[in-house]
Short mmCIF file of C-alpha atoms in Angstrom, two decimals:
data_model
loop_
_atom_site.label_atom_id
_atom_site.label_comp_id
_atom_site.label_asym_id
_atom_site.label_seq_id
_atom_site.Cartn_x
_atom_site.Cartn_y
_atom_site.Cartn_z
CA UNK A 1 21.36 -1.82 2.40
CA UNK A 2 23.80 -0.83 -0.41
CA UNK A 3 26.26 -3.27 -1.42
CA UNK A 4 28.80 -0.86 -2.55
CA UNK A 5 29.90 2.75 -1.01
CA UNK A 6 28.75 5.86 -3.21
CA UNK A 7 24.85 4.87 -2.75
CA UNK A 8 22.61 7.84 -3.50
CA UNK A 9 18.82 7.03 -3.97
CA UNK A 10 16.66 5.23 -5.94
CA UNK A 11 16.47 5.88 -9.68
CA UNK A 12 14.10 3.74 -11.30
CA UNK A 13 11.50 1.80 -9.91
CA UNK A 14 10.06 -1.08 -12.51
CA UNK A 15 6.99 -2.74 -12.21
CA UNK A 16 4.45 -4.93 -13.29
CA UNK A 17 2.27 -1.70 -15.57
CA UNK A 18 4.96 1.00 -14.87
CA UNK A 19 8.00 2.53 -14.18
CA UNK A 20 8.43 5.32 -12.09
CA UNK A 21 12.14 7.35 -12.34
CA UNK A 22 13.32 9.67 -9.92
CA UNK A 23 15.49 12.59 -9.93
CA UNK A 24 16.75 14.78 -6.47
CA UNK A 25 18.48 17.86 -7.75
CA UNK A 26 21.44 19.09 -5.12
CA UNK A 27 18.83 21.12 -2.83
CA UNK A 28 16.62 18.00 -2.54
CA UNK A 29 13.74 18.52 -4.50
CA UNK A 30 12.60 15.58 -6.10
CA UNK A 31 11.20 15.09 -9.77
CA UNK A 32 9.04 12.11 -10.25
CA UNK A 33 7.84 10.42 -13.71
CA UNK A 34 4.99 7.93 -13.85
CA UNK A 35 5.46 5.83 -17.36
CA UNK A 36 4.55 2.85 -19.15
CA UNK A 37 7.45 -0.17 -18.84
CA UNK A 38 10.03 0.22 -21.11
CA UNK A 39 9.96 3.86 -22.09
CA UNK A 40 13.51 5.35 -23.16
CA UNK A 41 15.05 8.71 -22.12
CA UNK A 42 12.92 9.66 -19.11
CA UNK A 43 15.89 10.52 -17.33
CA UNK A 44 16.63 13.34 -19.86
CA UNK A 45 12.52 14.09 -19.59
CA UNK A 46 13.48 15.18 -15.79
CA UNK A 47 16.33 16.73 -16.78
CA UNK A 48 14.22 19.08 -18.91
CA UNK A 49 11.62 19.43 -16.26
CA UNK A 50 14.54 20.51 -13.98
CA UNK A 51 14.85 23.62 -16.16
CA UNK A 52 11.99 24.80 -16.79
CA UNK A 53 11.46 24.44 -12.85
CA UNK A 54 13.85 26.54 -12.32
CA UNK A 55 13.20 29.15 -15.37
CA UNK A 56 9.58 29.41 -14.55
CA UNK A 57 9.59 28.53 -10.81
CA UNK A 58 12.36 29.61 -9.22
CA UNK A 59 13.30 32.52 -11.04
CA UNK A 60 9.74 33.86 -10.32
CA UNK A 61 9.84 36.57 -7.90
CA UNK A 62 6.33 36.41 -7.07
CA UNK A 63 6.85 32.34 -5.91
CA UNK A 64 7.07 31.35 -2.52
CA UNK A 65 8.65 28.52 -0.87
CA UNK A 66 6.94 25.00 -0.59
CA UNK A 67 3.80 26.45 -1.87
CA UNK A 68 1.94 24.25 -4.41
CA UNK A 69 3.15 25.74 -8.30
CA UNK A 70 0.56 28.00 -9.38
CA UNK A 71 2.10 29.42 -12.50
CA UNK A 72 0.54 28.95 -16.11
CA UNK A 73 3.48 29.35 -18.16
CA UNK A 74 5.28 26.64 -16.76
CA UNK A 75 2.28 24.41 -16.99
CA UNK A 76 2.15 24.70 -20.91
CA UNK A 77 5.83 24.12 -21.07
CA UNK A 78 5.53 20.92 -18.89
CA UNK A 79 3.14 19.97 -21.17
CA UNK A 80 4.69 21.19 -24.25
CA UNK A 81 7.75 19.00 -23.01
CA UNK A 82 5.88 15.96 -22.46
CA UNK A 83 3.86 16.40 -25.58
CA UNK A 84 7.06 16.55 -27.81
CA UNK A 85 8.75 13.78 -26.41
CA UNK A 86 5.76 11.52 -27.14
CA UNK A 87 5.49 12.48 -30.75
CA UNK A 88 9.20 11.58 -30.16
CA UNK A 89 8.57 8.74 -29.18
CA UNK A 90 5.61 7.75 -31.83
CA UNK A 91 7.58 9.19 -34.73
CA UNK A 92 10.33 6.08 -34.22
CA UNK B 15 0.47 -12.58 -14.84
CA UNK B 16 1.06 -16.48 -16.18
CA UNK B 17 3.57 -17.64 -13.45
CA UNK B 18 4.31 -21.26 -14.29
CA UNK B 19 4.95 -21.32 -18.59
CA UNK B 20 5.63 -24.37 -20.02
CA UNK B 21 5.66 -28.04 -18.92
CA UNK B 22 9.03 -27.97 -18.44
CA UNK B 23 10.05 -28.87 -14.28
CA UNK B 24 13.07 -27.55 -14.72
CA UNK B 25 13.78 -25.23 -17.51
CA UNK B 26 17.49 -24.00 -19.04
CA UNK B 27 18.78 -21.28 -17.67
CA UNK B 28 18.06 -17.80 -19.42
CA UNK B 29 20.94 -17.14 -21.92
CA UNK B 30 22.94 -14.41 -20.24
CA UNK B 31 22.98 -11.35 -21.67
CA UNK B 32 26.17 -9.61 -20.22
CA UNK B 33 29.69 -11.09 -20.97
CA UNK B 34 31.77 -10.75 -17.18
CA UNK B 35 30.75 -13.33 -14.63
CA UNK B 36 30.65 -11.96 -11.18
CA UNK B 37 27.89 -9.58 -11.02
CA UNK B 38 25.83 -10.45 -8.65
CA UNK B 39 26.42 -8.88 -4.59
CA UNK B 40 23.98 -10.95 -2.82
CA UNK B 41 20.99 -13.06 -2.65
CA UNK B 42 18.33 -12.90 -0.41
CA UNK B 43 15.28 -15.51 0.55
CA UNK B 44 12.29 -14.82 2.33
CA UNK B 45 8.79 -16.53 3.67
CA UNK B 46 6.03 -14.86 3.81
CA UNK B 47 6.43 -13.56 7.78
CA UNK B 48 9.16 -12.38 7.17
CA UNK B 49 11.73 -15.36 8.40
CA UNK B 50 15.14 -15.20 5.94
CA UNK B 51 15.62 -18.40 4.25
CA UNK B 52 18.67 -17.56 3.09
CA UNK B 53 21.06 -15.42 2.71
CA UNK B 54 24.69 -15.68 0.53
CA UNK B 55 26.67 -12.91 -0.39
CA UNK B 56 29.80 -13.09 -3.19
CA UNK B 57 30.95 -9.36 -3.27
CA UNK B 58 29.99 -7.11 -0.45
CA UNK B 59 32.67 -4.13 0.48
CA UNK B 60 29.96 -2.46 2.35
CA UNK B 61 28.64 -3.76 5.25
CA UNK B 62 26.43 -1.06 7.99
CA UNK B 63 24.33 -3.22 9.49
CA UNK B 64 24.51 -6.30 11.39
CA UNK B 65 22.74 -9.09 9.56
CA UNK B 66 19.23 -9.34 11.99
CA UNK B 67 18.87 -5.34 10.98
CA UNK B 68 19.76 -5.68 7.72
CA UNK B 69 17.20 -8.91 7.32
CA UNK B 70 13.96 -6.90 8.86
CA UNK B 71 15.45 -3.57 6.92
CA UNK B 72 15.19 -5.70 3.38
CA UNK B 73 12.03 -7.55 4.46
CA UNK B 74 10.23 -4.16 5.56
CA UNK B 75 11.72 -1.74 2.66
CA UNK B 76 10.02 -4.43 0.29
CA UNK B 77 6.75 -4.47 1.83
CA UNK B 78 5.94 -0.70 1.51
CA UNK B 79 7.50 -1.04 -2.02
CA UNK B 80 5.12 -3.24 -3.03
CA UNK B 81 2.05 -1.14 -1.43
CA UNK B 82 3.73 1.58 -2.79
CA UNK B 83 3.28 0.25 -6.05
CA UNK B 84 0.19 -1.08 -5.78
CA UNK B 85 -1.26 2.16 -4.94
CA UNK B 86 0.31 4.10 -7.78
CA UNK B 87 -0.68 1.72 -10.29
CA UNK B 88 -2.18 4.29 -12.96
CA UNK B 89 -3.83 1.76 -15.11
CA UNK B 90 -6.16 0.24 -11.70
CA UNK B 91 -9.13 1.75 -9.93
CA UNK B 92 -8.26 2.80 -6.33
CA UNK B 93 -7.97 -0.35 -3.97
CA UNK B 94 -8.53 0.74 -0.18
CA UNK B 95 -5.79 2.57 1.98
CA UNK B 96 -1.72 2.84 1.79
CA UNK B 97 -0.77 0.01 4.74
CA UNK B 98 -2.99 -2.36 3.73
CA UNK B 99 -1.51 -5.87 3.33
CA UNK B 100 -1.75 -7.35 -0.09
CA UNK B 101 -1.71 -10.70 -0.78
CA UNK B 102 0.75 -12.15 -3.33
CA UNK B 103 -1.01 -12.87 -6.70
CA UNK B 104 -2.87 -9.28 -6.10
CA UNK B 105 -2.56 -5.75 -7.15
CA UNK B 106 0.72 -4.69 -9.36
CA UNK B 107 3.88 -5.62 -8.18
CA UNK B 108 7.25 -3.67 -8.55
CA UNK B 109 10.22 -6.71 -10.22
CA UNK B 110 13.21 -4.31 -9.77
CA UNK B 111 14.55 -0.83 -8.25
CA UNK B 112 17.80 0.88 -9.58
CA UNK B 113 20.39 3.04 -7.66
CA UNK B 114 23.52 4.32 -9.00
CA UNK B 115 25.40 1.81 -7.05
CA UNK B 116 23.31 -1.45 -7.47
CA UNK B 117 20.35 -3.24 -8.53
CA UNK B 118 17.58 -4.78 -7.03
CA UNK B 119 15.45 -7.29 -8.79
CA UNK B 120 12.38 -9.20 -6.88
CA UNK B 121 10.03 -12.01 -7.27
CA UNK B 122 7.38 -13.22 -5.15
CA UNK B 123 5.93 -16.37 -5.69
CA UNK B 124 2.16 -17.10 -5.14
CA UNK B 125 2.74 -19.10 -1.65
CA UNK B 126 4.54 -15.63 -0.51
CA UNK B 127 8.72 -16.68 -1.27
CA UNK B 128 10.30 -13.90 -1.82
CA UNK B 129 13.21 -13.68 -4.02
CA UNK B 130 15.46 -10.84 -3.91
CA UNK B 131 18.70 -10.30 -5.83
CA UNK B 132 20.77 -7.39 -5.76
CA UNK B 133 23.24 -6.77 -8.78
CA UNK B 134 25.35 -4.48 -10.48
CA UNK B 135 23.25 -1.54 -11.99
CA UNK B 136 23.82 -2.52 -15.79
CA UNK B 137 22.03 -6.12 -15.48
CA UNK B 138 19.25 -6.42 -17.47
CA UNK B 139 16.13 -7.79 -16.53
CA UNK B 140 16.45 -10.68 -14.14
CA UNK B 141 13.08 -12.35 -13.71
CA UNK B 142 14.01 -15.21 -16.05
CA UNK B 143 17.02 -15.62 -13.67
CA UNK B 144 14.58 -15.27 -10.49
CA UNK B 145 12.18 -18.01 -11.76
CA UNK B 146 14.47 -20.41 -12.37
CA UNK B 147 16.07 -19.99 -9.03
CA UNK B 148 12.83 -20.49 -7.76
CA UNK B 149 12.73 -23.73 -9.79
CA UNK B 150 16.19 -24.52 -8.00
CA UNK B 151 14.45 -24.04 -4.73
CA UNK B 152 11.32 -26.36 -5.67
CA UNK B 153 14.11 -28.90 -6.61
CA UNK B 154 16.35 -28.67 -3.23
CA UNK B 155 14.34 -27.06 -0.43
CA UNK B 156 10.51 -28.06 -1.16
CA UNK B 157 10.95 -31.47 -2.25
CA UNK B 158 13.54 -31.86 0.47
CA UNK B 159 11.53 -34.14 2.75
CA UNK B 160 13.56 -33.39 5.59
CA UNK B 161 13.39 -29.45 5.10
CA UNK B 162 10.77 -27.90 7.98
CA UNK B 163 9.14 -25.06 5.73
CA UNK B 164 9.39 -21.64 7.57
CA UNK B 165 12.82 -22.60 8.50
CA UNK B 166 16.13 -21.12 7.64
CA UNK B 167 17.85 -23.13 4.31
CA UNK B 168 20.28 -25.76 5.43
CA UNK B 169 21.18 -27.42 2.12
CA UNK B 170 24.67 -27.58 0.52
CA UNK B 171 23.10 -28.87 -2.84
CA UNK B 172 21.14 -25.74 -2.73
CA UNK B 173 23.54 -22.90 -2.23
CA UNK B 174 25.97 -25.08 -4.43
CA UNK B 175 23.67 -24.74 -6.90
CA UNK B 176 22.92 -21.40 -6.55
CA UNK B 177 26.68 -20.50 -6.74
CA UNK B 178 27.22 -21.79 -9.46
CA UNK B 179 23.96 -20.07 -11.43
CA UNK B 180 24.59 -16.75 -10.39
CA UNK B 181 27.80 -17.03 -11.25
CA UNK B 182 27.48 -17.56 -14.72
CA UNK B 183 24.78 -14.79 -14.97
#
């Protein structure tokens, strides 16, 4: 349906009560963030999520493939992440 | 969501908000089965489909869109099942999609038109520029007493018209 050659996927979808951005890293696994209309930077949010993923995730020996995430310390850093950038957010 | 502001039939354009002309690709019309009103394109290098395909490709990627949106509304208790049809005025709506290549901005009107236009990925927000097509439609196709509703758009006023809009956007 692209107009144009160089068409990779979606990026941002906008709607009515959200916005929901996207990010595929190269082997395909997709990041999703579910956000209010309007909210700034949420493509460097994913980009941060995309690290610890693969500090906490991937790097864990004990992980296995395309099982659910069970692992604690990369909960609290998701939310530590999420929590900073809305005080980030608040503070402006 | 207050659709028709103002007393205004025909209100003045939206100001536009980014300096080079030419931005749109294409502009797409649909009813609500799925029948393409219209369809105009001013810069297209990319063509894969042939135009049927493309039509029903557009018309059904915008349908599960707008389910899909529906159903991830956070701020809404759960409605029913993913493939449900909704009906126009209901649920939340997606307005616009973004690629790295183009983007895609939306309207649907409460009788089920469906306007989609598909720009370069910098425009801002378009549904000022959406409505008021939509007001150009009212104007050329609906009052057009010899237009057959559910048919394709046969009007040189119209597509004039929207010519020259878009390209001052």
């Amino acid at each position: 349906l692209s107009p144009t050659i160089g068409c990779s996927e979606i990026e941002l979808l906008e709607a009515d009560t959200f916005d929901l951005y996207c990010f595929q890293s190269l082997t395909g696994t997709k990041f999703f963030v579910v956000c209010e209309p309007g909210t700034q930077h949420m493509e460097a949010l994913l980009k941060v999520v995309y690290e610890l993923y693969t500090d906490y995730v991937l790097k864990n020996p004990f992980y296995e493939m395309k099982m659910p995430i069970r692992c604690e310390l990369f909960d609290i850093n998701l939310a530590q992440a999420v929590q900073k950038d809305r005080v980030a957010l608040l503070g402006q | 969501m207050q659709f028709f502001g103002g007393s205004e039939i025909s209100p003045s354009p939206p100001t536009p908000t980014t300096t080079t002309g030419n931005n749109a690709h294409m502009i797409y019309i649909f009813n609500r089965n799925g029948v393409c009103l219209l369809y105009r394109e001013w810069n297209r290098p990319l063509h894969t489909l042939n135009p049927q395909q493309d039509h029903k490709l557009m018309f059904g990627l915008l349908f599960s869109l707008k389910s899909l949106a529906a159903k991830m509304d956070p701020t809404s208790a759960d409605k029913g099942n993913l493939g449900v049809p909704q009906l126009p005025g209901q649920g939340c709506s997606f307005h616009s999609f973004r690629t790295n290549s183009y983007k895609l901005s939306f309207m649907e009107t409460p009788s089920g038109i469906k306007f989609i236009l598909v720009t370069n990925p910098r425009t801002s927000d378009l549904r000022e520029t959406l409505k008021y097509i939509y007001n150009l439609y009212v104007e050329y196709v609906a009052k057009n007493p010899l237009y057959t509703p559910g048919t394709p758009i046969r009007c040189e006023l119209f597509n004039t018209a929207v010519d020259q809009y878009v390209r001052s956007i």
